Tab-separated table of C-alpha atoms and ligand atoms in Angstrom:
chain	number	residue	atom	x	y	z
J	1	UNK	CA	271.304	143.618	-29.513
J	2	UNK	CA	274.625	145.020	-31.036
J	3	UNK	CA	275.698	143.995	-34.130
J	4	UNK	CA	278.486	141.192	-34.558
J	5	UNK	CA	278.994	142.533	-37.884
J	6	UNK	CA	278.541	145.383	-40.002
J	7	UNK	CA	277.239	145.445	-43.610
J	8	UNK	CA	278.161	148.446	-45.137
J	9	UNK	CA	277.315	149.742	-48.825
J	10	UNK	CA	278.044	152.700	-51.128
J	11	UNK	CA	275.047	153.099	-52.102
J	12	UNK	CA	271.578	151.385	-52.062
J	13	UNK	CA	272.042	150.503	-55.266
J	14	UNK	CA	274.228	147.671	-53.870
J	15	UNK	CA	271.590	146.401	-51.744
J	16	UNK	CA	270.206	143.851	-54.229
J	17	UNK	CA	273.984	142.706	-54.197
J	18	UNK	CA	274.680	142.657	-50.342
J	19	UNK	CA	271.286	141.819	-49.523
J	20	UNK	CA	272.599	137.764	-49.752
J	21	UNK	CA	275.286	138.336	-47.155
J	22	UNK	CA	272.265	139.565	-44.924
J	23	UNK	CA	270.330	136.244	-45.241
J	24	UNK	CA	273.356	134.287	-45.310
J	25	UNK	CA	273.789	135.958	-41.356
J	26	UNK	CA	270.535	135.923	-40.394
J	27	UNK	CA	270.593	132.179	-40.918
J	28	UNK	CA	273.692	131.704	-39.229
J	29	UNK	CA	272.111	134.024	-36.452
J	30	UNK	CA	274.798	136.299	-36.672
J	31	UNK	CA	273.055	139.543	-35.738
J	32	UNK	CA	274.225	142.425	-37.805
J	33	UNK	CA	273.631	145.649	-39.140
J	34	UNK	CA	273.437	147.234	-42.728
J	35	UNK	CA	274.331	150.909	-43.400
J	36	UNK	CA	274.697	152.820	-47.034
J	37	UNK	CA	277.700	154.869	-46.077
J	38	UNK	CA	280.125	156.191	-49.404
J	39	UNK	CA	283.663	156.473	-48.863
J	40	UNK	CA	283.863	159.463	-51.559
J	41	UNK	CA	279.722	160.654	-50.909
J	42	UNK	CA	279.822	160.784	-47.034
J	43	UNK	CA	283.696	160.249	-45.886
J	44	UNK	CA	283.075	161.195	-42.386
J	45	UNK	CA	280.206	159.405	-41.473
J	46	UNK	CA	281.839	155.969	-43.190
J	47	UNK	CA	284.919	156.595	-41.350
J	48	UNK	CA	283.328	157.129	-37.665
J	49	UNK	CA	281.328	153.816	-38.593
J	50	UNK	CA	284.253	152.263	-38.770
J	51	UNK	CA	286.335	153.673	-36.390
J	52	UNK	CA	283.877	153.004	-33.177
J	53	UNK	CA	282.443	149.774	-34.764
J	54	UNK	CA	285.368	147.133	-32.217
J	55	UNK	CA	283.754	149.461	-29.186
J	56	UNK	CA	280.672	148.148	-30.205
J	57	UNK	CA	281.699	144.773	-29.887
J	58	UNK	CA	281.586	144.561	-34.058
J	59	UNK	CA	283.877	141.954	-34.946
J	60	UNK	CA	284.100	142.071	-38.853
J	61	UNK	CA	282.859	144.253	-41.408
J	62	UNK	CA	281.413	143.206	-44.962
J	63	UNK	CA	281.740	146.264	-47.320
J	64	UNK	CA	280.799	145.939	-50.664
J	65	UNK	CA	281.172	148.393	-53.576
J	66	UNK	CA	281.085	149.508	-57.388
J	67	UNK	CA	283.357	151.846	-59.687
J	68	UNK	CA	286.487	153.318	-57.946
J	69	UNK	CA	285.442	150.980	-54.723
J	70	UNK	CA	287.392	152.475	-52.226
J	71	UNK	CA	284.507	151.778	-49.382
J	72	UNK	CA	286.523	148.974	-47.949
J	73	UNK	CA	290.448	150.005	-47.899
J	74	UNK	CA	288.320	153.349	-46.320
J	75	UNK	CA	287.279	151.231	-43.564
J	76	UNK	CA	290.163	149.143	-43.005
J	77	UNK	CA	292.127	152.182	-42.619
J	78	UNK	CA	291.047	153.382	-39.198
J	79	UNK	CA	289.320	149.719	-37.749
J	80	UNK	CA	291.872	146.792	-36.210
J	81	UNK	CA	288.859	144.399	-37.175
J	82	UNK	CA	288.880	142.300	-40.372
J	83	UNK	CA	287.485	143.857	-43.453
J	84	UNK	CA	285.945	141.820	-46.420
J	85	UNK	CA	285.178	143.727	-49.638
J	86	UNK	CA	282.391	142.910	-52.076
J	87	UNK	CA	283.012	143.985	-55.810
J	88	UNK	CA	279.943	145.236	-57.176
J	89	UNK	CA	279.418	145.656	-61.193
J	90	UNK	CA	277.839	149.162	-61.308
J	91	UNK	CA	279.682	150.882	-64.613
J	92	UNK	CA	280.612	149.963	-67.975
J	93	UNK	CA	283.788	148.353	-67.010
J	94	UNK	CA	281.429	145.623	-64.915
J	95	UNK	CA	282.998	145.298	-62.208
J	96	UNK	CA	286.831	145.305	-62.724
J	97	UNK	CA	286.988	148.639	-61.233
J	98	UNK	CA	285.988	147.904	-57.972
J	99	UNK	CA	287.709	143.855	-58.067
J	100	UNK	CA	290.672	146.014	-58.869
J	101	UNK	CA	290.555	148.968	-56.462
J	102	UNK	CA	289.995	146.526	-53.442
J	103	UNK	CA	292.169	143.945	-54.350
J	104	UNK	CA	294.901	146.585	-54.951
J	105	UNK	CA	295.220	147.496	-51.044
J	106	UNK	CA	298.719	149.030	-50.565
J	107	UNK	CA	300.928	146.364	-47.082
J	108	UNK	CA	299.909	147.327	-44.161
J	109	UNK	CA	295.969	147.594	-44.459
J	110	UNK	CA	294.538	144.111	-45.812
J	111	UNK	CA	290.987	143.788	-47.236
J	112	UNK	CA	289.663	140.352	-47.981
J	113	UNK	CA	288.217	140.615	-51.266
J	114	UNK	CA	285.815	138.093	-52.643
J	115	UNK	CA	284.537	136.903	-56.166
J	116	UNK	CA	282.370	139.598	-58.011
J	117	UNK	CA	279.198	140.275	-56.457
J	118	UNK	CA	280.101	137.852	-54.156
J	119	UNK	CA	278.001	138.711	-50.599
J	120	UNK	CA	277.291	135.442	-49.367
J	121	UNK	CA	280.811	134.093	-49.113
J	122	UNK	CA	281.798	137.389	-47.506
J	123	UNK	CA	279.098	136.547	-44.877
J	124	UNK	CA	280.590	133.061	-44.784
J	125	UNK	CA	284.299	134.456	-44.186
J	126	UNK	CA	282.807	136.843	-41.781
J	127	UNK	CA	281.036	133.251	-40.103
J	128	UNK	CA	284.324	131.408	-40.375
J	129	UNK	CA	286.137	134.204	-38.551
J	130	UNK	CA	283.604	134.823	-35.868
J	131	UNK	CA	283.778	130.803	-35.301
J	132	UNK	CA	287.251	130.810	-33.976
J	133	UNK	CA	285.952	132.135	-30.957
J	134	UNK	CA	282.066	130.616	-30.721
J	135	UNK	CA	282.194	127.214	-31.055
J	136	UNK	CA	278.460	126.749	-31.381
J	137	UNK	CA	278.934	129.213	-34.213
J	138	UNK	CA	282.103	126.788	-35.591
J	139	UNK	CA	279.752	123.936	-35.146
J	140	UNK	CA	276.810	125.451	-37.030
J	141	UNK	CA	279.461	126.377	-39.906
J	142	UNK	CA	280.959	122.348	-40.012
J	143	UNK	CA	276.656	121.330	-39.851
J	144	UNK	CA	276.518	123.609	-43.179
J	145	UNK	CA	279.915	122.327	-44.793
J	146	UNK	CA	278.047	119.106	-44.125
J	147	UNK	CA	274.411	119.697	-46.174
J	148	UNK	CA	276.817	121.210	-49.127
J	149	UNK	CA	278.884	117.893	-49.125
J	150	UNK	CA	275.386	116.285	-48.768
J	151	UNK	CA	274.062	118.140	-51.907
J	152	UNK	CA	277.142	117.587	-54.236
J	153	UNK	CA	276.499	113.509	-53.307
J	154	UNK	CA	273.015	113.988	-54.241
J	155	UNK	CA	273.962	115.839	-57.670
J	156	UNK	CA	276.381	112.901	-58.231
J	157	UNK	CA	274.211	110.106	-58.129
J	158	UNK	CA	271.396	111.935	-60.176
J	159	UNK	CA	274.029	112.595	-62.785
J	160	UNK	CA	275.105	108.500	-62.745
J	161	UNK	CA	270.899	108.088	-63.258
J	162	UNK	CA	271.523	110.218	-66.175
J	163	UNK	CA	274.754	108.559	-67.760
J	164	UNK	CA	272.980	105.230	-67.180
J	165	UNK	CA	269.759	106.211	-69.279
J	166	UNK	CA	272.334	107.530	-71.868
J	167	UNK	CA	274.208	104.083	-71.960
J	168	UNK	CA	271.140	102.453	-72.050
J	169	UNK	CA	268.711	104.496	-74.742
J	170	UNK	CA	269.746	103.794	-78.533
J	171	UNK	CA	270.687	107.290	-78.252
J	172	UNK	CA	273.921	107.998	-80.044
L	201	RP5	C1	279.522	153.251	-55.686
L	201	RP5	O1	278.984	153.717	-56.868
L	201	RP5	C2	278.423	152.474	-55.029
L	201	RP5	O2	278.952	151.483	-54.189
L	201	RP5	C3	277.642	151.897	-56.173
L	201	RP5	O3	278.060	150.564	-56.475
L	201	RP5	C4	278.030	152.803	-57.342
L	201	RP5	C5	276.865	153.531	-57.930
L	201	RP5	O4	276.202	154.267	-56.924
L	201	RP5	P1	274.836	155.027	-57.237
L	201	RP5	O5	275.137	156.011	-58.310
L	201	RP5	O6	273.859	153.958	-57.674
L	201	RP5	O7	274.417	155.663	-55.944
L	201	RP5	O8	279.946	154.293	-54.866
């Protein structure tokens, strides 16, 4: 089956990272791929991922990365398909670096950066976008909007449980 979107990483030391966006497809059933491919390590062979990936019938690309990230703005150079960046903490300055070097992208070649170390919403953007054109897809997305709604209402009430044992107790 060919991939709907690509997962790509610096290194495998990101994998414990970008290993969420993977679940977060798989139970979208989004099929995918994941490749380690380092925009200063291996250049080329992150560059030809990205450049053939829309002939593939790819239709976004998750990239996350640590220190001087450039994995992503490497990508979005030379693909017309969306790019969302991952920061990764991997150095001493935890993560700015790479928040900073994606976030930075010079006009002309966006990347959608998310929250540090944040690989599931990048799978969720990646969802969203792949929804405008698959409405079951759209439909599974609103069904999970739903259950999070669903959850928050749940929290709520527990909490007024709580307050009501506080106003009750000689606690105070
Ligand atoms: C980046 O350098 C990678 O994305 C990773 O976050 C970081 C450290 O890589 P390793 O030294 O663990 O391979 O390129």
């Amino acid at each position: 089956m060919d991939p709907k979107v690509l997962i790509v990483m610096g290194s495998d030391s990101d994998w414990p990272v970008m290993r969420q966006a993977a679940l977060t497809l798989k139970a979208f059933e989004v099929d995918f791929e994941a490749h380690v491919a380092s925009a200063h390590r291996t250049p080329e062979r992150a560059l030809e991922l990205s450049r053939r990936a829309h002939e593939r019938g790819v239709e976004a690309l998750i990239a996350g990365a640590g220190a001087a990230a450039h994995l992503p703005g490497v990508l979005a150079a030379v693909t017309p398909l969306p790019v969302i960046g991952v920061p990764i903490d991997a150095t001493a300055l935890r993560g700015v670096d790479a928040l900073y070097a994606m976030a930075q992208m010079p006009s002309g070649v966006p990347v959608a950066v998310m929250a540090l170390g944040g690989a599931k919403n990048a799978a969720l953007l990646a969802v969203q976008i792949l929804g405008t054109a698959d409405k079951p897809l759209r439909d599974r997305f609103i069904q999970y909007k739903r259950e999070m709604a669903a959850e928050v209402d749940a929290k709520h009430e527990n909490l007024q449980a709580q307050v009501q044992d506080i106003l009750r107790s000689s606690e105070g």
